[in-house]
Amino acid sequence: MNITKSISLFQEAQKLFPGGVNSPVRAFRAVGGQPLFIDRGEGPYLYDVDGNRYIDYVLSWGPLITGHAHPKVVEAIQQAALKGTSYGAPSLLEIDLAKSVMDFMPNIEMIRFVNSGTEATMSALRLARAYTKRDKIIKFDGCYHGHADMLLVQAGSGVATLGLPDSPGVPAAVAADTLVANFNDLDSVEALFKKYPEQIAGIIVEPVAGNMGVVPPVKGFLEGLRAITSREGSVLIFDEVMTGFRVHFGGAQTLYNIKPDLTTLGKVIGGGLPVGAYGGKHEIMQMVAPVGAMYQAGTLSGNPLAMSAGIAALSLIREEGCWEKLEQAAAKLEAGILSTAKQAGVPIQQTRVGTMFTTFFSETEPKDWNTVKVADKVRFGKFFQKMLENGVYLAPSQFEAGFLSIMHTSTIIDKTIEAVTEAFRTW
Ligand SMILES: *Cc1c(COP(=O)(O)O)cnc(C)c1O
C-alpha cells in the first residue's frame, strides 16, 4: 500500500497541530502506523490522498448514516448555501428538523439545537442542575459525553468513589461533583444515592455504551436507572449523541422503551455537519432561557446549512424498509466476523446493537469498563492494520464503535468479510 503523500502531509501537519490532528484518536496512536489523509468520501468509501480506497466503518465517527456525499444531502446543503449560511435569527428549517427529530423520538417534547454533542451534554447537565437545585451528577466509568470539564472524569478505584480529573486542566473542584458508577451495575448507583442523599441532580448515561466499544445494557439496567432517578427526584439523561438513529431510528429509548427526562443528540441529526441538541420534558425545558433562567446560547446554532443537511439525512432514512435493510446488513456483518474468527480459532467478543458494533479481542464478555479494558490492544492493532491493507477502514482503537450506513450493501458486507477472512488467514 503506497501512502507516500499521507506520510509527507502528516509530517507537515505535526508542525501545525498537536499530534498532527484536530481530534486525538485520529492520530492512530492506539494502533501504530500513521493516519491517512483523506481526499474524498463517496457512499461507503473513503479515498486517501494516494488514491487508495477503503470501505469506511468510521463514517466520521457515526454521523454519516447516509454514507459519504449522498447526492440528496449535498444538494440540500448547496441549496441552503445559496440562501445564506447563517442568519442568527429563526428560520423554518429549525422547525422542520425539530419536528423530524420528534417524530422519531416522541419523548422529546421540546428541543434546543446547539453545535456539537459536547455542547448538548454540558447544557443538559446545567439544566438538570438548575431544575433540581442540586450540584452532583452521576456518570459511568468508560462512558464518554464530550470534553466538558465535569465530564472528563473516570472512576477512581472501587465503585462509590469521588471522581478524579481525567485530564490536567480540569479543576478538582469541578470534578468533585461528578460521581462515577459502574455501567450495568445498579448497586453502584444505589450506593451513590445513599452516600449523597438529595444532592444528585441527575444521571447521564450512554444507554448503549459506544465510547468504550459497544457494550449493550444488561436486562433491567436502564429500567433500574429510570426507577431510581424517579424515586430520588433526579433527572435521567440519555446521551443518545451516538445511539440516536443508530441502535434504532428512535434511539435506545425506543428500542428499550424507557422514557428519559432529557435526551442529548448530535452526530446523525446533523447529516455530517456540526449539530447537537438537547430536549425532553416540557416542564424541564421551560427552564431554558429566554423562557426560564438557565442560560445557554449559540452564535451559529440552528444555522440553515446544518439544519438542511439534517433534514435531508433524516428524510432519506424515513423511507420504507430502510431500518430493516440496515439491520440485516449489520447482522450479516456480525455473523460473518464471528464465524470467520471461530474458524480461524481467534477468540473475540463481537457486540452489536443496530448499526453499531465492536470486535473485542478478548475472552471476557464485555459488560462494563473493567471487563472491556482487558481486551488485547496489540491484537486489535494487528487486526486494524491488516484490515486497512485489505481495504477496510476501522476505527483506530479497540475501544470505539464501528458504524454502518445505508450505502453498506450486501456486496460491501461480503467484501468486508473477505477482508476479515484474509486478515485471520495470515494471523
Ligand atoms: C460523540 C459523542 C459526544 C460528543 O459529541 P461531539 O460532537 O464530539 O462534541 C457526546 N456523547 C456521546 C455519547 C458521543 O458519542
Short mmCIF file of C-alpha atoms and ligand atoms in Angstrom, two decimals:
data_model
loop_
_atom_site.label_atom_id
_atom_site.label_comp_id
_atom_site.label_asym_id
_atom_site.label_seq_id
_atom_site.Cartn_x
_atom_site.Cartn_y
_atom_site.Cartn_z
CA MET A 1 0.00 0.00 0.00
CA ASN A 2 1.50 3.30 -1.07
CA ILE A 3 0.84 6.11 1.39
CA THR A 4 3.68 8.44 0.40
CA LYS A 5 1.54 11.56 0.22
CA SER A 6 -0.11 10.83 3.57
CA ILE A 7 3.33 10.44 5.13
CA SER A 8 4.54 13.82 3.91
CA LEU A 9 1.29 15.59 4.85
CA PHE A 10 1.43 14.09 8.32
CA GLN A 11 4.94 15.49 8.77
CA GLU A 12 3.69 18.94 7.86
CA ALA A 13 0.54 18.61 9.99
CA GLN A 14 2.56 17.69 13.08
CA LYS A 15 4.20 21.10 12.93
CA LEU A 16 0.83 22.81 12.78
CA PHE A 17 -1.43 20.78 15.07
CA PRO A 18 -0.70 18.93 18.31
CA GLY A 19 -0.07 15.36 17.16
CA GLY A 20 -0.88 16.41 13.59
CA VAL A 21 -4.63 16.17 14.19
CA ASN A 22 -7.61 18.17 15.36
CA SER A 23 -9.11 15.37 17.49
CA PRO A 24 -6.87 12.89 19.33
CA VAL A 25 -7.98 9.39 18.24
CA ARG A 26 -7.42 10.33 14.60
CA ALA A 27 -3.67 10.15 15.21
CA PHE A 28 -3.64 6.29 15.16
CA ARG A 29 -1.64 6.23 18.41
CA ALA A 30 -3.55 3.19 19.68
CA VAL A 31 -2.88 1.06 16.60
CA GLY A 32 0.53 2.19 15.40
CA GLY A 33 1.35 3.47 11.95
CA GLN A 34 0.22 6.91 10.95
CA PRO A 35 -3.09 8.48 9.95
CA LEU A 36 -4.19 8.54 6.33
CA PHE A 37 -5.03 11.91 4.83
CA ILE A 38 -8.37 11.76 3.14
CA ASP A 39 -9.08 13.24 -0.24
CA ARG A 40 -12.77 12.40 -0.52
CA GLY A 41 -15.61 10.16 0.56
CA GLU A 42 -18.23 8.58 -1.65
CA GLY A 43 -21.03 6.29 -0.47
CA PRO A 44 -19.45 3.56 1.67
CA TYR A 45 -15.90 4.50 0.60
CA LEU A 46 -13.09 6.75 1.72
CA TYR A 47 -10.28 7.65 -0.69
CA ASP A 48 -6.93 8.75 0.69
CA VAL A 49 -4.64 11.30 -0.96
CA ASP A 50 -2.58 8.47 -2.50
CA GLY A 51 -5.66 7.13 -4.26
CA ASN A 52 -6.25 4.09 -2.03
CA ARG A 53 -9.89 3.17 -1.48
CA TYR A 54 -11.33 1.84 1.77
CA ILE A 55 -14.74 0.60 2.89
CA ASP A 56 -15.41 3.00 5.75
CA TYR A 57 -16.81 1.82 9.08
CA VAL A 58 -15.92 5.03 10.93
CA LEU A 59 -18.25 7.30 8.94
CA SER A 60 -16.88 10.43 10.61
CA TRP A 61 -17.37 8.66 13.97
CA GLY A 62 -21.04 7.98 13.45
CA PRO A 63 -22.85 10.88 11.75
CA LEU A 64 -22.86 9.60 8.17
CA ILE A 65 -25.78 7.20 8.25
CA THR A 66 -26.47 8.04 4.59
CA GLY A 67 -22.84 7.39 3.64
CA HIS A 68 -20.40 9.94 2.24
CA ALA A 69 -21.60 12.73 -0.01
CA HIS A 70 -25.12 11.40 -0.52
CA PRO A 71 -26.45 13.39 -3.52
CA LYS A 72 -29.61 14.43 -1.66
CA VAL A 73 -27.68 15.70 1.35
CA VAL A 74 -25.16 17.50 -0.84
CA GLU A 75 -27.96 19.13 -2.81
CA ALA A 76 -29.72 20.25 0.37
CA ILE A 77 -26.52 21.92 1.57
CA GLN A 78 -25.93 23.58 -1.81
CA GLN A 79 -29.47 24.93 -1.96
CA ALA A 80 -29.22 26.25 1.59
CA ALA A 81 -25.84 27.89 0.97
CA LEU A 82 -27.30 29.86 -1.94
CA LYS A 83 -29.67 31.49 0.53
CA GLY A 84 -27.01 32.37 3.07
CA THR A 85 -25.07 30.31 5.58
CA SER A 86 -26.33 31.76 8.85
CA TYR A 87 -28.96 34.28 9.91
CA GLY A 88 -28.68 34.43 13.70
CA ALA A 89 -32.47 34.61 13.58
CA PRO A 90 -35.20 31.97 13.48
CA SER A 91 -35.98 30.07 10.27
CA LEU A 92 -38.46 27.46 9.10
CA LEU A 93 -35.65 24.93 8.76
CA GLU A 94 -35.25 24.72 12.54
CA ILE A 95 -38.93 23.85 12.89
CA ASP A 96 -38.64 21.20 10.17
CA LEU A 97 -35.65 19.47 11.74
CA ALA A 98 -37.17 19.67 15.23
CA LYS A 99 -40.40 18.02 14.03
CA SER A 100 -38.45 15.39 12.16
CA VAL A 101 -36.40 14.51 15.26
CA MET A 102 -39.51 14.46 17.45
CA ASP A 103 -41.29 12.10 15.04
CA PHE A 104 -38.56 9.57 15.69
CA MET A 105 -38.31 10.38 19.42
CA PRO A 106 -41.67 11.33 20.90
CA ASN A 107 -40.19 11.68 24.41
CA ILE A 108 -38.66 14.94 23.21
CA GLU A 109 -41.45 17.44 23.78
CA MET A 110 -39.22 20.48 23.35
CA ILE A 111 -35.74 20.84 21.91
CA ARG A 112 -32.83 23.28 21.68
CA PHE A 113 -30.29 22.97 18.86
CA VAL A 114 -26.60 23.50 19.57
CA ASN A 115 -23.45 22.85 17.52
CA SER A 116 -21.92 19.68 18.94
CA GLY A 117 -22.54 16.74 21.21
CA THR A 118 -20.28 18.31 23.83
CA GLU A 119 -22.45 21.41 23.93
CA ALA A 120 -25.57 19.25 24.18
CA THR A 121 -24.40 17.26 27.20
CA MET A 122 -22.95 20.21 29.10
CA SER A 123 -26.17 22.17 28.55
CA ALA A 124 -28.37 19.23 29.58
CA LEU A 125 -26.40 18.86 32.80
CA ARG A 126 -26.64 22.56 33.56
CA LEU A 127 -30.37 22.23 33.01
CA ALA A 128 -30.65 19.18 35.29
CA ARG A 129 -28.80 21.12 37.99
CA ALA A 130 -30.97 24.19 37.53
CA TYR A 131 -34.14 22.11 37.65
CA THR A 132 -33.25 20.11 40.76
CA LYS A 133 -31.22 22.82 42.51
CA ARG A 134 -28.61 20.14 43.21
CA ASP A 135 -24.96 20.01 42.13
CA LYS A 136 -23.80 16.42 41.87
CA ILE A 137 -24.12 14.26 38.80
CA ILE A 138 -23.50 10.58 38.12
CA LYS A 139 -21.75 9.27 35.04
CA PHE A 140 -20.48 5.78 34.27
CA ASP A 141 -16.93 4.55 34.03
CA GLY A 142 -15.98 4.18 30.37
CA CYS A 143 -18.80 6.36 29.04
CA TYR A 144 -17.82 9.48 27.10
CA HIS A 145 -20.04 12.53 26.86
CA GLY A 146 -17.83 15.06 25.13
CA HIS A 147 -14.99 17.07 26.60
CA ALA A 148 -16.66 19.46 29.06
CA ASP A 149 -14.66 19.72 32.31
CA MET A 150 -17.16 17.99 34.57
CA LEU A 151 -17.44 15.04 32.19
CA LEU A 152 -13.73 14.32 31.78
CA VAL A 153 -13.81 12.15 34.85
CA GLN A 154 -13.50 8.41 35.24
CA ALA A 155 -13.72 6.17 38.28
CA GLY A 156 -11.08 6.01 40.93
CA SER A 157 -10.58 2.60 42.46
CA GLY A 158 -13.73 0.92 43.68
CA VAL A 159 -17.23 1.99 42.77
CA ALA A 160 -18.69 4.60 45.07
CA THR A 161 -15.69 6.91 44.87
CA LEU A 162 -15.35 10.55 44.10
CA GLY A 163 -14.27 11.21 40.55
CA LEU A 164 -10.75 12.26 39.84
CA PRO A 165 -9.97 14.54 36.91
CA ASP A 166 -9.05 12.54 33.83
CA SER A 167 -7.15 15.40 32.26
CA PRO A 168 -4.84 18.09 33.63
CA GLY A 169 -6.63 21.41 33.46
CA VAL A 170 -9.86 20.09 34.91
CA PRO A 171 -10.20 21.77 38.32
CA ALA A 172 -10.51 19.28 41.19
CA ALA A 173 -13.48 21.28 42.48
CA VAL A 174 -15.35 20.72 39.23
CA ALA A 175 -14.54 17.02 39.12
CA ALA A 176 -15.61 16.62 42.75
CA ASP A 177 -19.27 16.99 41.79
CA THR A 178 -19.02 14.21 39.23
CA LEU A 179 -19.68 10.82 40.78
CA VAL A 180 -18.74 7.70 38.87
CA ALA A 181 -20.67 4.44 38.87
CA ASN A 182 -20.14 1.14 37.03
CA PHE A 183 -22.02 0.60 33.80
CA ASN A 184 -24.58 -2.22 34.10
CA ASP A 185 -24.29 -2.14 37.90
CA LEU A 186 -27.32 -0.69 39.70
CA ASP A 187 -25.83 -1.38 43.13
CA SER A 188 -23.05 1.11 42.39
CA VAL A 189 -25.71 3.70 41.57
CA GLU A 190 -27.74 2.98 44.70
CA ALA A 191 -24.61 3.32 46.81
CA LEU A 192 -24.00 6.85 45.47
CA PHE A 193 -27.58 7.94 46.18
CA LYS A 194 -27.24 6.56 49.69
CA LYS A 195 -24.00 8.42 50.26
CA TYR A 196 -25.25 11.72 48.81
CA PRO A 197 -28.96 11.93 49.66
CA GLU A 198 -30.83 14.72 47.88
CA GLN A 199 -27.60 16.04 46.36
CA ILE A 200 -27.65 14.29 42.98
CA ALA A 201 -29.12 16.36 40.14
CA GLY A 202 -29.11 13.61 37.59
CA ILE A 203 -27.62 10.62 35.86
CA ILE A 204 -26.11 10.87 32.40
CA VAL A 205 -25.67 7.60 30.55
CA GLU A 206 -24.95 6.25 27.10
CA PRO A 207 -27.93 3.85 27.08
CA VAL A 208 -25.89 1.54 24.87
CA ALA A 209 -22.28 2.32 25.66
CA GLY A 210 -20.37 3.10 22.49
CA ASN A 211 -17.33 5.02 23.59
CA MET A 212 -15.62 2.05 25.27
CA GLY A 213 -16.53 -0.06 22.26
CA VAL A 214 -20.14 -1.23 22.04
CA VAL A 215 -21.43 -2.57 25.36
CA PRO A 216 -25.18 -3.22 25.49
CA PRO A 217 -27.15 -2.61 28.69
CA VAL A 218 -27.97 -5.79 30.62
CA LYS A 219 -31.64 -6.52 31.15
CA GLY A 220 -33.08 -4.27 33.82
CA PHE A 221 -30.22 -1.76 33.93
CA LEU A 222 -31.93 1.12 32.12
CA GLU A 223 -35.25 0.30 33.81
CA GLY A 224 -33.41 0.46 37.13
CA LEU A 225 -31.90 3.87 36.34
CA ARG A 226 -35.37 5.12 35.47
CA ALA A 227 -36.84 3.81 38.74
CA ILE A 228 -34.02 5.15 40.92
CA THR A 229 -34.00 8.66 39.41
CA SER A 230 -37.81 8.89 39.65
CA ARG A 231 -37.70 7.82 43.29
CA GLU A 232 -34.87 10.27 44.12
CA GLY A 233 -36.21 13.27 42.23
CA SER A 234 -33.17 13.26 39.91
CA VAL A 235 -33.12 13.85 36.18
CA LEU A 236 -32.40 10.89 33.88
CA ILE A 237 -30.41 11.99 30.84
CA PHE A 238 -29.95 9.58 27.95
CA ASP A 239 -26.93 10.71 26.00
CA GLU A 240 -28.01 9.48 22.57
CA VAL A 241 -25.47 11.56 20.64
CA MET A 242 -24.17 8.26 19.27
CA THR A 243 -27.08 5.84 19.77
CA GLY A 244 -29.73 8.16 18.33
CA PHE A 245 -30.80 6.78 14.93
CA ARG A 246 -28.13 4.09 15.28
CA VAL A 247 -29.27 1.39 17.74
CA HIS A 248 -32.75 2.07 16.37
CA PHE A 249 -34.01 5.09 14.45
CA GLY A 250 -35.83 6.08 17.64
CA GLY A 251 -32.68 5.64 19.71
CA ALA A 252 -32.19 3.40 22.73
CA GLN A 253 -35.24 4.95 24.38
CA THR A 254 -37.44 3.45 21.65
CA LEU A 255 -35.55 0.17 21.40
CA TYR A 256 -35.81 -0.49 25.15
CA ASN A 257 -38.99 1.51 25.72
CA ILE A 258 -37.69 3.77 28.52
CA LYS A 259 -38.67 7.40 28.92
CA PRO A 260 -35.72 9.57 29.95
CA ASP A 261 -36.36 13.10 31.23
CA LEU A 262 -33.82 14.62 28.87
CA THR A 263 -32.11 13.35 25.72
CA THR A 264 -28.94 14.65 24.10
CA LEU A 265 -28.38 14.23 20.39
CA GLY A 266 -25.70 15.03 17.81
CA LYS A 267 -23.89 13.15 15.06
CA VAL A 268 -26.66 11.73 12.78
CA ILE A 269 -29.06 14.67 13.23
CA GLY A 270 -26.57 17.00 11.51
CA GLY A 271 -26.29 14.90 8.34
CA GLY A 272 -22.49 15.32 8.54
CA LEU A 273 -22.48 18.97 9.58
CA PRO A 274 -21.90 20.17 13.16
CA VAL A 275 -25.16 19.88 15.10
CA GLY A 276 -26.15 18.85 18.60
CA ALA A 277 -29.40 19.10 20.51
CA TYR A 278 -30.88 18.58 23.92
CA GLY A 279 -34.53 18.16 24.70
CA GLY A 280 -37.15 16.34 26.68
CA LYS A 281 -39.92 17.05 29.10
CA HIS A 282 -41.73 20.30 28.51
CA GLU A 283 -41.66 21.16 32.19
CA ILE A 284 -37.87 20.90 32.36
CA MET A 285 -37.23 22.61 29.01
CA GLN A 286 -39.27 25.58 30.27
CA MET A 287 -36.28 26.40 32.47
CA VAL A 288 -34.16 27.27 29.41
CA ALA A 289 -33.62 30.97 28.58
CA PRO A 290 -35.39 33.07 27.44
CA VAL A 291 -38.45 31.37 28.98
CA GLY A 292 -36.55 30.33 32.07
CA ALA A 293 -33.38 31.36 33.84
CA MET A 294 -30.98 28.60 32.69
CA TYR A 295 -28.73 30.39 30.24
CA GLN A 296 -27.45 28.74 27.08
CA ALA A 297 -26.83 30.34 23.68
CA GLY A 298 -25.01 29.83 20.36
CA THR A 299 -23.97 32.14 17.52
CA LEU A 300 -24.34 29.52 14.79
CA SER A 301 -26.99 27.35 16.49
CA GLY A 302 -29.76 26.27 14.12
CA ASN A 303 -27.91 27.58 11.07
CA PRO A 304 -29.57 26.74 7.73
CA LEU A 305 -26.70 24.62 6.35
CA ALA A 306 -26.65 22.23 9.29
CA MET A 307 -30.45 22.13 9.57
CA SER A 308 -30.80 21.37 5.86
CA ALA A 309 -28.25 18.57 5.95
CA GLY A 310 -30.01 17.06 8.98
CA ILE A 311 -33.45 17.32 7.39
CA ALA A 312 -32.18 15.64 4.20
CA ALA A 313 -30.47 12.79 6.09
CA LEU A 314 -33.49 12.08 8.29
CA SER A 315 -35.85 12.16 5.33
CA LEU A 316 -33.68 9.61 3.50
CA ILE A 317 -33.78 7.14 6.37
CA ARG A 318 -37.51 7.60 6.81
CA GLU A 319 -38.06 5.63 3.60
CA GLU A 320 -39.98 2.37 3.87
CA GLY A 321 -37.88 -0.64 4.83
CA CYS A 322 -34.74 1.41 5.46
CA TRP A 323 -34.17 0.26 9.04
CA GLU A 324 -34.79 -3.41 8.16
CA LYS A 325 -32.14 -3.25 5.42
CA LEU A 326 -29.61 -1.62 7.73
CA GLU A 327 -30.31 -4.12 10.48
CA GLN A 328 -29.92 -7.02 8.02
CA ALA A 329 -26.60 -5.73 6.71
CA ALA A 330 -25.32 -5.20 10.24
CA ALA A 331 -26.46 -8.68 11.34
CA LYS A 332 -24.77 -10.20 8.31
CA LEU A 333 -21.51 -8.44 9.14
CA GLU A 334 -21.71 -9.53 12.76
CA ALA A 335 -22.34 -13.17 11.82
CA GLY A 336 -19.56 -13.06 9.21
CA ILE A 337 -16.94 -11.73 11.63
CA LEU A 338 -17.97 -14.23 14.31
CA SER A 339 -17.86 -17.30 12.08
CA THR A 340 -14.59 -16.24 10.44
CA ALA A 341 -12.92 -15.71 13.81
CA LYS A 342 -14.24 -19.03 15.06
CA GLN A 343 -12.90 -20.90 12.03
CA ALA A 344 -9.53 -19.23 12.48
CA GLY A 345 -9.51 -20.01 16.19
CA VAL A 346 -9.17 -16.34 17.17
CA PRO A 347 -11.00 -15.58 20.42
CA ILE A 348 -13.19 -12.50 20.07
CA GLN A 349 -16.26 -10.97 21.66
CA GLN A 350 -18.47 -9.49 18.98
CA THR A 351 -21.02 -6.94 20.18
CA ARG A 352 -23.65 -5.16 18.12
CA VAL A 353 -26.82 -3.16 18.63
CA GLY A 354 -28.45 -1.96 15.40
CA THR A 355 -25.81 -0.27 13.25
CA MET A 356 -23.12 -0.04 15.97
CA PHE A 357 -20.60 -2.85 16.53
CA THR A 358 -17.25 -3.70 18.09
CA THR A 359 -14.93 -6.68 17.77
CA PHE A 360 -13.16 -7.12 21.11
CA PHE A 361 -10.04 -9.28 21.12
CA SER A 362 -10.91 -10.80 24.43
CA GLU A 363 -12.18 -13.94 26.14
CA THR A 364 -14.17 -11.89 28.66
CA GLU A 365 -17.73 -10.83 27.96
CA PRO A 366 -17.80 -7.01 27.88
CA LYS A 367 -20.22 -5.63 30.47
CA ASP A 368 -18.51 -2.54 31.84
CA TRP A 369 -15.14 -0.78 31.64
CA ASN A 370 -13.45 -3.36 33.89
CA THR A 371 -14.39 -6.26 31.62
CA VAL A 372 -13.74 -4.22 28.47
CA LYS A 373 -10.29 -2.91 29.30
CA VAL A 374 -8.77 -6.40 29.41
CA ALA A 375 -9.19 -6.67 25.62
CA ASP A 376 -5.91 -7.23 23.76
CA LYS A 377 -4.93 -3.90 22.21
CA VAL A 378 -1.90 -5.36 20.45
CA ARG A 379 -4.04 -7.96 18.68
CA PHE A 380 -6.56 -5.30 17.79
CA GLY A 381 -3.77 -3.13 16.33
CA LYS A 382 -2.65 -6.05 14.18
CA PHE A 383 -6.22 -6.69 13.01
CA PHE A 384 -6.71 -2.99 12.28
CA GLN A 385 -3.55 -2.82 10.12
CA LYS A 386 -4.44 -5.99 8.21
CA MET A 387 -7.95 -4.73 7.55
CA LEU A 388 -6.55 -1.44 6.30
CA GLU A 389 -4.20 -3.30 3.92
CA ASN A 390 -7.25 -5.24 2.73
CA GLY A 391 -9.17 -2.05 2.02
CA VAL A 392 -11.31 -1.70 5.15
CA TYR A 393 -11.10 1.36 7.38
CA LEU A 394 -12.00 0.59 11.01
CA ALA A 395 -11.85 2.95 13.97
CA PRO A 396 -8.19 3.14 15.02
CA SER A 397 -8.79 1.94 18.59
CA GLN A 398 -10.07 -1.19 20.31
CA PHE A 399 -12.40 0.94 22.40
CA GLU A 400 -14.55 2.54 19.70
CA ALA A 401 -17.72 1.61 17.86
CA GLY A 402 -17.94 0.76 14.16
CA PHE A 403 -20.86 2.11 12.13
CA LEU A 404 -22.81 1.17 9.01
CA SER A 405 -24.61 3.40 6.53
CA ILE A 406 -27.41 2.80 4.06
CA MET A 407 -24.66 2.53 1.41
CA HIS A 408 -23.20 -0.57 3.09
CA THR A 409 -24.99 -3.03 0.83
CA SER A 410 -24.83 -6.79 0.96
CA THR A 411 -21.98 -6.74 -1.59
CA ILE A 412 -19.99 -4.32 0.57
CA ILE A 413 -20.52 -6.58 3.59
CA ASP A 414 -19.33 -9.61 1.57
CA LYS A 415 -16.16 -7.72 0.60
CA THR A 416 -15.62 -6.81 4.25
CA ILE A 417 -15.99 -10.41 5.40
CA GLU A 418 -13.48 -11.46 2.71
CA ALA A 419 -11.06 -8.94 4.19
CA VAL A 420 -11.63 -10.36 7.68
CA THR A 421 -11.04 -13.89 6.35
CA GLU A 422 -7.79 -12.74 4.73
CA ALA A 423 -6.71 -10.94 7.93
CA PHE A 424 -7.22 -14.08 10.03
CA ARG A 425 -5.71 -16.40 7.36
CA THR A 426 -2.31 -14.83 7.89
CA TRP A 427 -2.82 -14.42 11.65
C1 LIG B 1 -19.51 11.92 20.18
C2 LIG B 1 -20.19 11.95 21.48
C3 LIG B 1 -20.30 13.12 22.24
C4 LIG B 1 -19.60 14.40 21.85
O1 LIG B 1 -20.03 14.91 20.65
P1 LIG B 1 -19.09 15.97 19.88
O2 LIG B 1 -19.93 16.40 18.74
O3 LIG B 1 -17.86 15.22 19.51
O4 LIG B 1 -18.81 17.06 20.84
C5 LIG B 1 -21.07 13.10 23.38
N1 LIG B 1 -21.69 11.98 23.79
C6 LIG B 1 -21.59 10.82 23.11
C7 LIG B 1 -22.30 9.61 23.59
C8 LIG B 1 -20.83 10.76 21.94
O5 LIG B 1 -20.71 9.60 21.29
#
